[in-house]
Amino acid sequence: MKYIQRAQGVLQTRGWFGLLKFLCSRVVQFSEDLVFEKKLDDTAAAVPEKPGPDYQTHLLKASNLNAPENRWLVQSVLQGEGLQYLQGLQKEDCMVAIVQNREVVHTSFVQFETSYKKLLNEANAAPLIGNCQTAQKHRGKGLYPYAINHCCHEIARRGCRRILISCAPDNVPSVSGIKKAGFVKVRRVKTLTVLSLCYCQKVMPKNGVKSRYRIGLI
């Protein structure tokens, strides 16, 4: 059922050609990720400084997802491919949205239950920040590190002591923003996925630790 919903979301967001490309990419897919972590001490529980007075920050989670004042935000973000995050938000997940004049200019999600963590060689319960997107004209203004630090603030407030984030090695702006937010790289992972069901990967830890290979099911 979730695969049908994902395909419907891709169709709504990208159109028929985009859906075709998406389905083809799921036959055989190669990805490379840098995995970062941040230890959440008492300082992470402090609310980060806002990037500017024109921006408003919204935190969506199960307790306020259906609040009338958040209806417009839910309708703006959780449509198309964004629908895949609705079920998680009804449980433990959360979303940080940055808004300017009722326009959503950045979103970052925190997920607890996601098979993607297995592909990052993370099988534990550490939450994962993902699907971070900033509108083109608002990039370079510090929204990304602010948003993921706001995610850290919420997760630290819940008592978690570790949080993860990943990005592609060639995404230089994301790597810079992640490091600016205080995250530290723990490994690089190269993964070959077949039919979104099984994978073969090379895991390269930091500090010269010997690489290892893994095969498994998603």
PDB file of C-alpha atoms in Angstrom:
ATOM      1  CA  MET A   1       0.000   0.000   0.000  1.00  0.00           C
ATOM      2  CA  LYS A   2       2.784   2.444   0.897  1.00  0.00           C
ATOM      3  CA  TYR A   3       4.443   1.877  -2.499  1.00  0.00           C
ATOM      4  CA  ILE A   4       1.208   2.765  -4.292  1.00  0.00           C
ATOM      5  CA  GLN A   5       0.871   5.917  -2.181  1.00  0.00           C
ATOM      6  CA  ARG A   6       4.478   6.865  -2.921  1.00  0.00           C
ATOM      7  CA  ALA A   7       3.914   6.411  -6.671  1.00  0.00           C
ATOM      8  CA  GLN A   8       0.768   8.524  -6.493  1.00  0.00           C
ATOM      9  CA  GLY A   9       2.693  11.239  -4.685  1.00  0.00           C
ATOM     10  CA  VAL A  10       5.492  11.201  -7.262  1.00  0.00           C
ATOM     11  CA  LEU A  11       2.906  11.402 -10.065  1.00  0.00           C
ATOM     12  CA  GLN A  12       1.238  14.405  -8.445  1.00  0.00           C
ATOM     13  CA  THR A  13       4.546  16.187  -7.864  1.00  0.00           C
ATOM     14  CA  ARG A  14       6.603  15.277 -10.955  1.00  0.00           C
ATOM     15  CA  GLY A  15       4.050  14.189 -13.573  1.00  0.00           C
ATOM     16  CA  TRP A  16       4.017  11.037 -15.717  1.00  0.00           C
ATOM     17  CA  PHE A  17       7.561  11.458 -17.029  1.00  0.00           C
ATOM     18  CA  GLY A  18       8.864  11.989 -13.515  1.00  0.00           C
ATOM     19  CA  LEU A  19       7.014   8.904 -12.328  1.00  0.00           C
ATOM     20  CA  LEU A  20       8.557   6.835 -15.122  1.00  0.00           C
ATOM     21  CA  LYS A  21      12.055   8.029 -14.187  1.00  0.00           C
ATOM     22  CA  PHE A  22      11.325   7.287 -10.528  1.00  0.00           C
ATOM     23  CA  LEU A  23      10.181   3.712 -11.268  1.00  0.00           C
ATOM     24  CA  CYS A  24      13.185   3.060 -13.522  1.00  0.00           C
ATOM     25  CA  SER A  25      15.542   4.316 -10.821  1.00  0.00           C
ATOM     26  CA  ARG A  26      14.094   1.762  -8.400  1.00  0.00           C
ATOM     27  CA  VAL A  27      15.111  -1.202 -10.583  1.00  0.00           C
ATOM     28  CA  VAL A  28      18.820  -0.681  -9.919  1.00  0.00           C
ATOM     29  CA  GLN A  29      19.970   2.300  -7.904  1.00  0.00           C
ATOM     30  CA  PHE A  30      23.426   3.412  -6.798  1.00  0.00           C
ATOM     31  CA  SER A  31      23.814   5.945  -4.009  1.00  0.00           C
ATOM     32  CA  GLU A  32      26.627   7.379  -1.945  1.00  0.00           C
ATOM     33  CA  ASP A  33      26.020   9.033   1.414  1.00  0.00           C
ATOM     34  CA  LEU A  34      27.994  10.833   4.069  1.00  0.00           C
ATOM     35  CA  VAL A  35      26.567  10.080   7.505  1.00  0.00           C
ATOM     36  CA  PHE A  36      26.861  12.659  10.281  1.00  0.00           C
ATOM     37  CA  GLU A  37      25.872  12.515  13.927  1.00  0.00           C
ATOM     38  CA  LYS A  38      25.460  15.005  16.744  1.00  0.00           C
ATOM     39  CA  LYS A  39      25.560  14.265  20.445  1.00  0.00           C
ATOM     40  CA  LEU A  40      22.682  16.040  22.165  1.00  0.00           C
ATOM     41  CA  ASP A  41      23.816  17.495  25.465  1.00  0.00           C
ATOM     42  CA  ASP A  42      22.117  20.222  27.517  1.00  0.00           C
ATOM     43  CA  THR A  43      23.222  22.961  25.112  1.00  0.00           C
ATOM     44  CA  ALA A  44      21.263  21.295  22.284  1.00  0.00           C
ATOM     45  CA  ALA A  45      18.077  21.792  24.304  1.00  0.00           C
ATOM     46  CA  ALA A  46      18.423  25.572  23.961  1.00  0.00           C
ATOM     47  CA  VAL A  47      16.299  27.197  21.243  1.00  0.00           C
ATOM     48  CA  PRO A  48      18.632  28.280  18.396  1.00  0.00           C
ATOM     49  CA  GLU A  49      18.779  31.916  17.338  1.00  0.00           C
ATOM     50  CA  LYS A  50      16.435  32.769  14.468  1.00  0.00           C
ATOM     51  CA  PRO A  51      18.076  33.618  11.114  1.00  0.00           C
ATOM     52  CA  GLY A  52      16.097  36.850  10.719  1.00  0.00           C
ATOM     53  CA  PRO A  53      12.989  38.745  11.904  1.00  0.00           C
ATOM     54  CA  ASP A  54      11.085  38.086   8.662  1.00  0.00           C
ATOM     55  CA  TYR A  55      11.028  34.323   9.225  1.00  0.00           C
ATOM     56  CA  GLN A  56       8.622  32.357  11.395  1.00  0.00           C
ATOM     57  CA  THR A  57       9.368  28.839  12.635  1.00  0.00           C
ATOM     58  CA  HIS A  58       6.687  26.154  12.913  1.00  0.00           C
ATOM     59  CA  LEU A  59       7.104  22.744  14.525  1.00  0.00           C
ATOM     60  CA  LEU A  60       4.597  20.114  13.423  1.00  0.00           C
ATOM     61  CA  LYS A  61       4.133  16.895  15.417  1.00  0.00           C
ATOM     62  CA  ALA A  62       1.372  14.582  16.536  1.00  0.00           C
ATOM     63  CA  SER A  63       0.142  16.906  19.289  1.00  0.00           C
ATOM     64  CA  ASN A  64      -0.577  19.852  16.955  1.00  0.00           C
ATOM     65  CA  LEU A  65      -0.892  18.226  13.529  1.00  0.00           C
ATOM     66  CA  ASN A  66      -4.667  18.676  13.450  1.00  0.00           C
ATOM     67  CA  ALA A  67      -4.768  22.113  15.078  1.00  0.00           C
ATOM     68  CA  PRO A  68      -6.858  24.604  13.040  1.00  0.00           C
ATOM     69  CA  GLU A  69      -4.009  27.136  12.915  1.00  0.00           C
ATOM     70  CA  ASN A  70      -1.759  24.550  11.258  1.00  0.00           C
ATOM     71  CA  ARG A  71      -4.234  23.398   8.614  1.00  0.00           C
ATOM     72  CA  TRP A  72      -2.795  25.632   5.898  1.00  0.00           C
ATOM     73  CA  LEU A  73       0.744  24.440   6.654  1.00  0.00           C
ATOM     74  CA  VAL A  74      -0.264  20.772   6.493  1.00  0.00           C
ATOM     75  CA  GLN A  75      -2.017  21.370   3.178  1.00  0.00           C
ATOM     76  CA  SER A  76       1.018  23.210   1.787  1.00  0.00           C
ATOM     77  CA  VAL A  77       3.654  20.644   2.726  1.00  0.00           C
ATOM     78  CA  LEU A  78       1.950  17.265   3.112  1.00  0.00           C
ATOM     79  CA  GLN A  79       0.783  16.819  -0.449  1.00  0.00           C
ATOM     80  CA  GLY A  80       2.215  14.898  -3.386  1.00  0.00           C
ATOM     81  CA  GLU A  81       5.438  13.216  -2.288  1.00  0.00           C
ATOM     82  CA  GLY A  82       5.107  14.921   1.089  1.00  0.00           C
ATOM     83  CA  LEU A  83       2.231  12.576   1.972  1.00  0.00           C
ATOM     84  CA  GLN A  84       4.754   9.829   2.740  1.00  0.00           C
ATOM     85  CA  TYR A  85       5.651  11.701   5.951  1.00  0.00           C
ATOM     86  CA  LEU A  86       2.094  12.017   7.280  1.00  0.00           C
ATOM     87  CA  GLN A  87       1.964   8.630   9.008  1.00  0.00           C
ATOM     88  CA  GLY A  88       5.223   9.282  10.845  1.00  0.00           C
ATOM     89  CA  LEU A  89       4.050  12.723  11.969  1.00  0.00           C
ATOM     90  CA  GLN A  90       1.004  11.087  13.476  1.00  0.00           C
ATOM     91  CA  LYS A  91       3.422   9.087  15.668  1.00  0.00           C
ATOM     92  CA  GLU A  92       6.873  10.256  16.878  1.00  0.00           C
ATOM     93  CA  ASP A  93       8.219  12.177  13.873  1.00  0.00           C
ATOM     94  CA  CYS A  94       8.262  15.956  13.594  1.00  0.00           C
ATOM     95  CA  MET A  95       8.798  18.632  10.963  1.00  0.00           C
ATOM     96  CA  VAL A  96      10.390  22.064  11.193  1.00  0.00           C
ATOM     97  CA  ALA A  97       9.005  24.539   8.657  1.00  0.00           C
ATOM     98  CA  ILE A  98      10.332  28.061   8.132  1.00  0.00           C
ATOM     99  CA  VAL A  99       7.784  30.493   6.724  1.00  0.00           C
ATOM    100  CA  GLN A 100       7.909  33.986   5.288  1.00  0.00           C
ATOM    101  CA  ASN A 101       4.626  35.779   4.579  1.00  0.00           C
ATOM    102  CA  ARG A 102       2.681  32.483   4.653  1.00  0.00           C
ATOM    103  CA  GLU A 103       5.094  30.942   2.141  1.00  0.00           C
ATOM    104  CA  VAL A 104       6.959  27.810   3.239  1.00  0.00           C
ATOM    105  CA  VAL A 105      10.615  28.465   2.364  1.00  0.00           C
ATOM    106  CA  HIS A 106      12.256  25.536   4.183  1.00  0.00           C
ATOM    107  CA  THR A 107      11.289  22.129   5.566  1.00  0.00           C
ATOM    108  CA  SER A 108      13.236  19.552   7.569  1.00  0.00           C
ATOM    109  CA  PHE A 109      11.787  16.271   8.819  1.00  0.00           C
ATOM    110  CA  VAL A 110      12.885  14.065  11.708  1.00  0.00           C
ATOM    111  CA  GLN A 111      12.054  10.375  11.282  1.00  0.00           C
ATOM    112  CA  PHE A 112      12.256   7.579  13.834  1.00  0.00           C
ATOM    113  CA  GLU A 113      10.957   4.599  11.852  1.00  0.00           C
ATOM    114  CA  THR A 114      12.514   4.489   8.384  1.00  0.00           C
ATOM    115  CA  SER A 115      14.216   1.698   6.456  1.00  0.00           C
ATOM    116  CA  TYR A 116      16.656   4.283   5.083  1.00  0.00           C
ATOM    117  CA  LYS A 117      18.599   4.094   8.356  1.00  0.00           C
ATOM    118  CA  LYS A 118      19.454   0.501   7.497  1.00  0.00           C
ATOM    119  CA  LEU A 119      21.093   1.722   4.284  1.00  0.00           C
ATOM    120  CA  LEU A 120      23.114   4.169   6.361  1.00  0.00           C
ATOM    121  CA  ASN A 121      24.335   1.273   8.531  1.00  0.00           C
ATOM    122  CA  GLU A 122      22.254   2.596  11.415  1.00  0.00           C
ATOM    123  CA  ALA A 123      19.942  -0.048  12.847  1.00  0.00           C
ATOM    124  CA  ASN A 124      19.444   1.646  16.215  1.00  0.00           C
ATOM    125  CA  ALA A 125      16.696   3.998  17.372  1.00  0.00           C
ATOM    126  CA  ALA A 126      18.577   7.253  16.706  1.00  0.00           C
ATOM    127  CA  PRO A 127      16.284   9.746  14.899  1.00  0.00           C
ATOM    128  CA  LEU A 128      17.251  10.823  11.392  1.00  0.00           C
ATOM    129  CA  ILE A 129      16.882  14.311   9.895  1.00  0.00           C
ATOM    130  CA  GLY A 130      15.954  14.206   6.222  1.00  0.00           C
ATOM    131  CA  ASN A 131      14.110  15.716   3.257  1.00  0.00           C
ATOM    132  CA  CYS A 132      15.609  19.140   3.990  1.00  0.00           C
ATOM    133  CA  GLN A 133      14.628  21.603   1.282  1.00  0.00           C
ATOM    134  CA  THR A 134      15.174  25.360   0.997  1.00  0.00           C
ATOM    135  CA  ALA A 135      13.533  27.541  -1.632  1.00  0.00           C
ATOM    136  CA  GLN A 136      16.115  28.737  -4.164  1.00  0.00           C
ATOM    137  CA  LYS A 137      15.841  32.470  -3.418  1.00  0.00           C
ATOM    138  CA  HIS A 138      16.239  31.894   0.324  1.00  0.00           C
ATOM    139  CA  ARG A 139      19.447  29.863   0.164  1.00  0.00           C
ATOM    140  CA  GLY A 140      22.625  31.236   1.688  1.00  0.00           C
ATOM    141  CA  LYS A 141      20.740  32.870   4.586  1.00  0.00           C
ATOM    142  CA  GLY A 142      21.469  30.264   7.250  1.00  0.00           C
ATOM    143  CA  LEU A 143      18.030  28.637   7.188  1.00  0.00           C
ATOM    144  CA  TYR A 144      19.368  25.091   6.822  1.00  0.00           C
ATOM    145  CA  PRO A 145      21.701  24.965   9.868  1.00  0.00           C
ATOM    146  CA  TYR A 146      19.092  26.853  11.882  1.00  0.00           C
ATOM    147  CA  ALA A 147      16.344  24.363  10.960  1.00  0.00           C
ATOM    148  CA  ILE A 148      18.363  21.250  11.745  1.00  0.00           C
ATOM    149  CA  ASN A 149      19.481  22.786  15.033  1.00  0.00           C
ATOM    150  CA  HIS A 150      15.810  23.400  15.784  1.00  0.00           C
ATOM    151  CA  CYS A 151      15.249  19.696  15.086  1.00  0.00           C
ATOM    152  CA  CYS A 152      18.035  18.924  17.575  1.00  0.00           C
ATOM    153  CA  HIS A 153      16.357  21.193  20.125  1.00  0.00           C
ATOM    154  CA  GLU A 154      13.066  19.280  19.860  1.00  0.00           C
ATOM    155  CA  ILE A 155      14.690  15.842  19.973  1.00  0.00           C
ATOM    156  CA  ALA A 156      16.963  16.783  22.904  1.00  0.00           C
ATOM    157  CA  ARG A 157      13.892  18.105  24.742  1.00  0.00           C
ATOM    158  CA  ARG A 158      12.398  14.610  24.420  1.00  0.00           C
ATOM    159  CA  GLY A 159      15.450  13.081  26.089  1.00  0.00           C
ATOM    160  CA  CYS A 160      17.282  11.685  23.034  1.00  0.00           C
ATOM    161  CA  ARG A 161      21.050  11.980  23.162  1.00  0.00           C
ATOM    162  CA  ARG A 162      22.028  11.340  19.524  1.00  0.00           C
ATOM    163  CA  ILE A 163      20.672  12.404  16.150  1.00  0.00           C
ATOM    164  CA  LEU A 164      21.720  11.624  12.556  1.00  0.00           C
ATOM    165  CA  ILE A 165      21.717  13.352   9.185  1.00  0.00           C
ATOM    166  CA  SER A 166      23.101  12.380   5.778  1.00  0.00           C
ATOM    167  CA  CYS A 167      23.779  13.911   2.372  1.00  0.00           C
ATOM    168  CA  ALA A 168      25.525  13.183  -0.900  1.00  0.00           C
ATOM    169  CA  PRO A 169      29.299  13.849  -0.882  1.00  0.00           C
ATOM    170  CA  ASP A 170      29.046  16.265  -3.818  1.00  0.00           C
ATOM    171  CA  ASN A 171      26.376  18.401  -2.103  1.00  0.00           C
ATOM    172  CA  VAL A 172      28.888  20.943  -0.833  1.00  0.00           C
ATOM    173  CA  PRO A 173      26.336  23.483   0.545  1.00  0.00           C
ATOM    174  CA  SER A 174      24.596  20.760   2.574  1.00  0.00           C
ATOM    175  CA  VAL A 175      27.885  19.438   3.959  1.00  0.00           C
ATOM    176  CA  SER A 176      28.820  22.982   4.976  1.00  0.00           C
ATOM    177  CA  GLY A 177      25.447  23.597   6.642  1.00  0.00           C
ATOM    178  CA  ILE A 178      25.557  20.271   8.488  1.00  0.00           C
ATOM    179  CA  LYS A 179      29.022  20.986   9.874  1.00  0.00           C
ATOM    180  CA  LYS A 180      27.973  24.529  10.798  1.00  0.00           C
ATOM    181  CA  ALA A 181      25.166  23.015  12.867  1.00  0.00           C
ATOM    182  CA  GLY A 182      27.731  21.016  14.874  1.00  0.00           C
ATOM    183  CA  PHE A 183      27.430  17.597  13.253  1.00  0.00           C
ATOM    184  CA  VAL A 184      30.456  15.312  12.850  1.00  0.00           C
ATOM    185  CA  LYS A 185      30.971  12.825  10.007  1.00  0.00           C
ATOM    186  CA  VAL A 186      31.019   9.203  11.135  1.00  0.00           C
ATOM    187  CA  ARG A 187      31.125   7.258   7.846  1.00  0.00           C
ATOM    188  CA  ARG A 188      30.722   7.190   4.073  1.00  0.00           C
ATOM    189  CA  VAL A 189      28.424   4.540   2.593  1.00  0.00           C
ATOM    190  CA  LYS A 190      28.207   3.363  -1.032  1.00  0.00           C
ATOM    191  CA  THR A 191      25.083   1.327  -1.763  1.00  0.00           C
ATOM    192  CA  LEU A 192      23.747  -0.652  -4.717  1.00  0.00           C
ATOM    193  CA  THR A 193      20.012  -1.306  -4.330  1.00  0.00           C
ATOM    194  CA  VAL A 194      17.991  -3.704  -6.475  1.00  0.00           C
ATOM    195  CA  LEU A 195      14.194  -3.361  -6.790  1.00  0.00           C
ATOM    196  CA  SER A 196      14.160  -1.419  -3.505  1.00  0.00           C
ATOM    197  CA  LEU A 197      14.309  -4.815  -1.779  1.00  0.00           C
ATOM    198  CA  CYS A 198      17.943  -5.872  -1.364  1.00  0.00           C
ATOM    199  CA  TYR A 199      21.237  -4.053  -1.165  1.00  0.00           C
ATOM    200  CA  CYS A 200      24.979  -4.490  -1.293  1.00  0.00           C
ATOM    201  CA  GLN A 201      27.128  -1.772   0.213  1.00  0.00           C
ATOM    202  CA  LYS A 202      30.588  -0.663   1.204  1.00  0.00           C
ATOM    203  CA  VAL A 203      30.841   1.064   4.572  1.00  0.00           C
ATOM    204  CA  MET A 204      33.857   3.310   5.114  1.00  0.00           C
ATOM    205  CA  PRO A 205      34.193   4.509   8.728  1.00  0.00           C
ATOM    206  CA  LYS A 206      36.190   7.600   9.590  1.00  0.00           C
ATOM    207  CA  ASN A 207      39.720   7.729  11.043  1.00  0.00           C
ATOM    208  CA  GLY A 208      41.156   5.111   8.707  1.00  0.00           C
ATOM    209  CA  VAL A 209      39.164   2.176  10.122  1.00  0.00           C
ATOM    210  CA  LYS A 210      39.072  -0.678   7.606  1.00  0.00           C
ATOM    211  CA  SER A 211      36.111  -0.648   5.204  1.00  0.00           C
ATOM    212  CA  ARG A 212      33.611  -3.492   5.322  1.00  0.00           C
ATOM    213  CA  TYR A 213      30.946  -4.871   2.982  1.00  0.00           C
ATOM    214  CA  ARG A 214      27.318  -5.651   3.813  1.00  0.00           C
ATOM    215  CA  ILE A 215      24.483  -7.449   2.016  1.00  0.00           C
ATOM    216  CA  GLY A 216      20.916  -7.402   3.250  1.00  0.00           C
ATOM    217  CA  LEU A 217      17.219  -6.806   2.736  1.00  0.00           C
ATOM    218  CA  ILE A 218      15.577  -3.430   3.146  1.00  0.00           C
TER     219      ILE A 218
END
